[in-house]
Amino acid sequence: MAVELGTGALAPEEFIAVVRGNEPIALSDESLAAVERSREVIDALADDTLPHYGVSTGFGALASKQIPVDMRAQLQRSLIRSHAASSGQEVPREVVRGLMLNRLSTLATGRTGVRREVVEAYAAMLNVGITPIIGEYGSLGCSGDLAPLSHCALALMGEGTVRDANGTEMPAADALAAAGIAPIELREKEGLALVNGTDGMLGMLVMAIDDLGYLLDVADLAAAMSVEGLQGTDAVFAEDLHALRPHPGQIASAANMRNALSGSGLITQRKSGEFTRVQDAYSLRCAPQVHGAARATVDHAASVAAIEMASAIDNPVVTVDGRVESNGNFHGAPVGYVLDFLAIAVADVASMSERRTDRFLDKARNHGLPPFLADDPGVDSGHMIAQYTQAGIVSELKRLANPASVDSIPSSAMQEDHVSMGWSAGLKLRRAIDGLMRVLAIEILTAARGLDMRDGGVNASQSSPTISAARHTLRERVEGPGTDRYLAPEIEQAVELVRERAFTLG
């Protein structure tokens, strides 16, 4: 069923369905009527001799230049061609689709002044899977994600290079022709309306929130597996203890870990055994506090994304009462800040995961397991270097946690003298999330090996039902303990299971 775009906010789950699930989109009658009304406002200004930014003037520092009536269509084409100036590694398909969907959502509000055929053609490009090729450099996160959005507008004009739904690179004109989409001849203001938004950074934020909603559950599961495998205690996850410091995210993570450990024979054995230690290390005991703080950060980011997705961002904008007004709503600071904030949380969750993995490998701290979980220590190295891989990723995550949004390089002859760098914040967050996924996968791989060594293997599992299920899921792809094997493919299998969202909390 098609996701309908109206004049209101696009829901996050609808965004994900279109961008990642390739669900089709449809434009509501209400939206198309609003688009036509706002275009009437622009048409009324098209021949006006008075200056109107985006209609009859140049752009940025050239805004003082009045453009003759007969040159105003060329003005829009020139804008797109000159601004489609990205460089570097190709941006992933889902980022481009998110960029396009968010721009279309703003166009559909009827606040930008574009014609109905522009909106319909843009929607058609998305529906047939035409994805412009965009380099990673080109947006400063202010005046919109200019270069990335310009590449999308260029494709709409039948120019530039795109990929079709099968990923084949081809000229935009050929892709449009194959799909039966007529290239758009831009008119007054339409070029500007197609490039003036926070759409790319917002799309990366919405996808990051979706990813982290799952990965933080995986972090809770991995931590519970480590507690069980390291003969820790579940007493610290008691509901009444966390009610004393009732951060919602902390309470949620503690409940996840408590439930994941419920019914564990290994935890029961520890409770009935000889007293050994009063409390576990911070990386075990404080997991709900750290994971909970990350959950709170995600919740804050989601509140920012919700406002942004309900916004109509353009400059100038056609107001509800029919005025055409310049504004600064394209500035990416609100989105850039939370993208950076999430990168901090990601780095910290991964850092704690790596510390739990390291405890499994140290004979002095793993409570009876072999050094490095090796089959024959000395002859075998076990998971020694898996922890190195984790450590290398965590080190990079700490670098990626340095905020992009504190930087600003003036542009456009000092007219655009403060920019957000939100696009850069989004790209580095995506890399950070990939790193977190890999770190958690290695923790699960290591914890499962430790548990197999602890209780004799997955078929004799004394784990809780939830952790036993996770161990069985892993063992469908990766063999249990034995002499050293080629480890990289096993790590990748664990990563793929996380990517597929195969691990659950029950």
Coordinates of N, CA and C in Angstrom, one line a residue, residues 205 208-220 245 247-253 286-302 338-352 356 429 433 436 440:
L205 N 19.4 11.2 10.2 CA 19.0 11.2 11.6 C 17.9 10.2 11.8
A208 N 19.3 6.8 11.6 CA 20.1 6.5 12.8 C 19.2 6.1 14.0
I209 N 18.1 6.9 14.2 CA 17.2 6.6 15.3 C 16.6 5.2 15.1
D210 N 16.2 4.8 13.9 CA 15.7 3.5 13.7 C 16.8 2.4 14.0
D211 N 18.0 2.6 13.5 CA 19.1 1.7 13.8 C 19.3 1.5 15.3
L212 N 19.4 2.7 16.0 CA 19.8 2.6 17.4 C 18.7 2.1 18.2
G213 N 17.4 2.2 17.8 CA 16.3 1.6 18.5 C 16.6 0.1 18.7
Y214 N 17.1 -0.5 17.6 CA 17.4 -2.0 17.7 C 18.8 -2.2 18.3
L215 N 19.8 -1.5 18.0 CA 21.1 -1.8 18.5 C 21.2 -1.6 20.0
L216 N 20.4 -0.7 20.6 CA 20.5 -0.6 22.1 C 19.8 -1.8 22.7
D217 N 18.8 -2.4 22.1 CA 18.3 -3.7 22.6 C 19.4 -4.8 22.5
V218 N 20.1 -4.8 21.4 CA 21.2 -5.7 21.2 C 22.3 -5.5 22.3
A219 N 22.6 -4.3 22.6 CA 23.5 -4.0 23.6 C 23.1 -4.5 25.0
D220 N 21.8 -4.4 25.3 CA 21.2 -5.0 26.5 C 21.4 -6.5 26.5
R245 N 16.4 5.8 40.8 CA 16.9 6.8 39.9 C 16.2 6.6 38.6
H247 N 15.4 7.3 35.6 CA 15.5 7.7 34.2 C 14.8 6.6 33.3
P248 N 13.9 7.0 32.4 CA 13.1 6.0 31.7 C 14.0 5.1 30.9
G249 N 15.1 5.6 30.2 CA 15.9 4.7 29.5 C 16.7 3.7 30.3
Q250 N 17.1 4.1 31.5 CA 17.8 3.2 32.4 C 16.8 2.1 32.9
I251 N 15.6 2.5 33.2 CA 14.6 1.6 33.7 C 14.3 0.5 32.5
A252 N 14.2 1.0 31.3 CA 14.0 0.1 30.2 C 15.1 -0.9 30.0
S253 N 16.4 -0.4 30.0 CA 17.5 -1.3 29.8 C 17.6 -2.3 31.0
C286 N 26.9 -1.4 35.6 CA 26.4 -0.1 35.2 C 25.9 -0.1 33.8
A287 N 25.7 -1.3 33.1 CA 25.2 -1.3 31.7 C 23.9 -0.6 31.6
P288 N 22.9 -0.8 32.5 CA 21.6 -0.1 32.3 C 21.8 1.4 32.4
Q289 N 22.7 1.9 33.2 CA 22.9 3.4 33.3 C 23.4 3.9 32.0
V290 N 24.4 3.3 31.5 CA 25.0 3.8 30.2 C 24.1 3.6 29.0
H291 N 23.6 2.4 28.9 CA 22.6 2.1 27.8 C 21.4 3.0 27.9
G292 N 21.0 3.2 29.2 CA 19.8 4.1 29.4 C 20.0 5.5 29.0
A293 N 21.2 6.0 29.3 CA 21.6 7.4 28.9 C 21.6 7.5 27.4
A294 N 22.1 6.4 26.7 CA 22.0 6.4 25.2 C 20.6 6.4 24.7
R295 N 19.7 5.7 25.4 CA 18.3 5.7 25.0 C 17.7 7.1 25.2
A296 N 18.0 7.7 26.3 CA 17.5 9.1 26.5 C 18.0 10.0 25.3
T297 N 19.2 9.8 24.9 CA 19.8 10.6 23.8 C 19.0 10.4 22.5
V298 N 18.7 9.1 22.3 CA 17.9 8.8 21.1 C 16.5 9.4 21.2
D299 N 15.9 9.4 22.4 CA 14.6 10.0 22.5 C 14.6 11.5 22.2
H300 N 15.7 12.1 22.7 CA 15.8 13.6 22.4 C 16.0 13.8 21.0
A301 N 16.8 13.0 20.3 CA 17.0 13.1 18.9 C 15.7 12.9 18.1
A302 N 14.9 11.9 18.6 CA 13.6 11.6 17.9 C 12.7 12.8 18.1
V338 N 22.1 17.1 17.3 CA 21.7 15.8 17.8 C 22.4 14.7 17.1
L339 N 22.8 14.9 15.8 CA 23.6 13.9 15.1 C 24.9 13.7 15.9
D340 N 25.5 14.8 16.3 CA 26.8 14.7 17.0 C 26.5 14.1 18.4
F341 N 25.4 14.5 19.1 CA 25.1 13.9 20.4 C 25.0 12.4 20.3
L342 N 24.3 11.9 19.3 CA 24.2 10.5 19.1 C 25.5 9.8 18.9
A343 N 26.5 10.4 18.2 CA 27.8 9.9 18.0 C 28.5 9.7 19.3
I344 N 28.3 10.6 20.3 CA 28.9 10.5 21.6 C 28.3 9.2 22.3
A345 N 27.0 9.1 22.3 CA 26.4 7.9 22.9 C 26.8 6.6 22.3
V346 N 26.9 6.6 21.0 CA 27.4 5.4 20.3 C 28.8 5.0 20.7
A347 N 29.6 5.9 20.8 CA 31.0 5.6 21.2 C 31.1 5.1 22.6
D348 N 30.3 5.6 23.5 CA 30.3 5.2 24.9 C 29.7 3.8 25.1
V349 N 28.6 3.5 24.4 CA 28.0 2.1 24.5 C 29.0 1.1 23.9
A350 N 29.7 1.4 22.8 CA 30.7 0.5 22.2 C 31.9 0.3 23.1
S351 N 32.3 1.4 23.8 CA 33.4 1.3 24.7 C 33.2 0.4 25.8
M352 N 31.9 0.4 26.4 CA 31.6 -0.5 27.5 C 31.5 -1.9 27.0
R356 N 33.7 -5.4 28.3 CA 33.1 -6.7 28.8 C 33.7 -7.8 28.0
L429 N 28.1 9.9 11.7 CA 27.2 9.1 12.6 C 26.9 7.7 11.9
I433 N 27.7 4.2 13.7 CA 26.6 3.1 13.9 C 27.1 1.8 13.4
L436 N 29.5 0.4 15.9 CA 28.8 -0.1 17.1 C 28.2 -1.5 16.8
L440 N 29.3 -4.8 19.0 CA 28.3 -5.6 19.7 C 28.3 -7.1 19.2

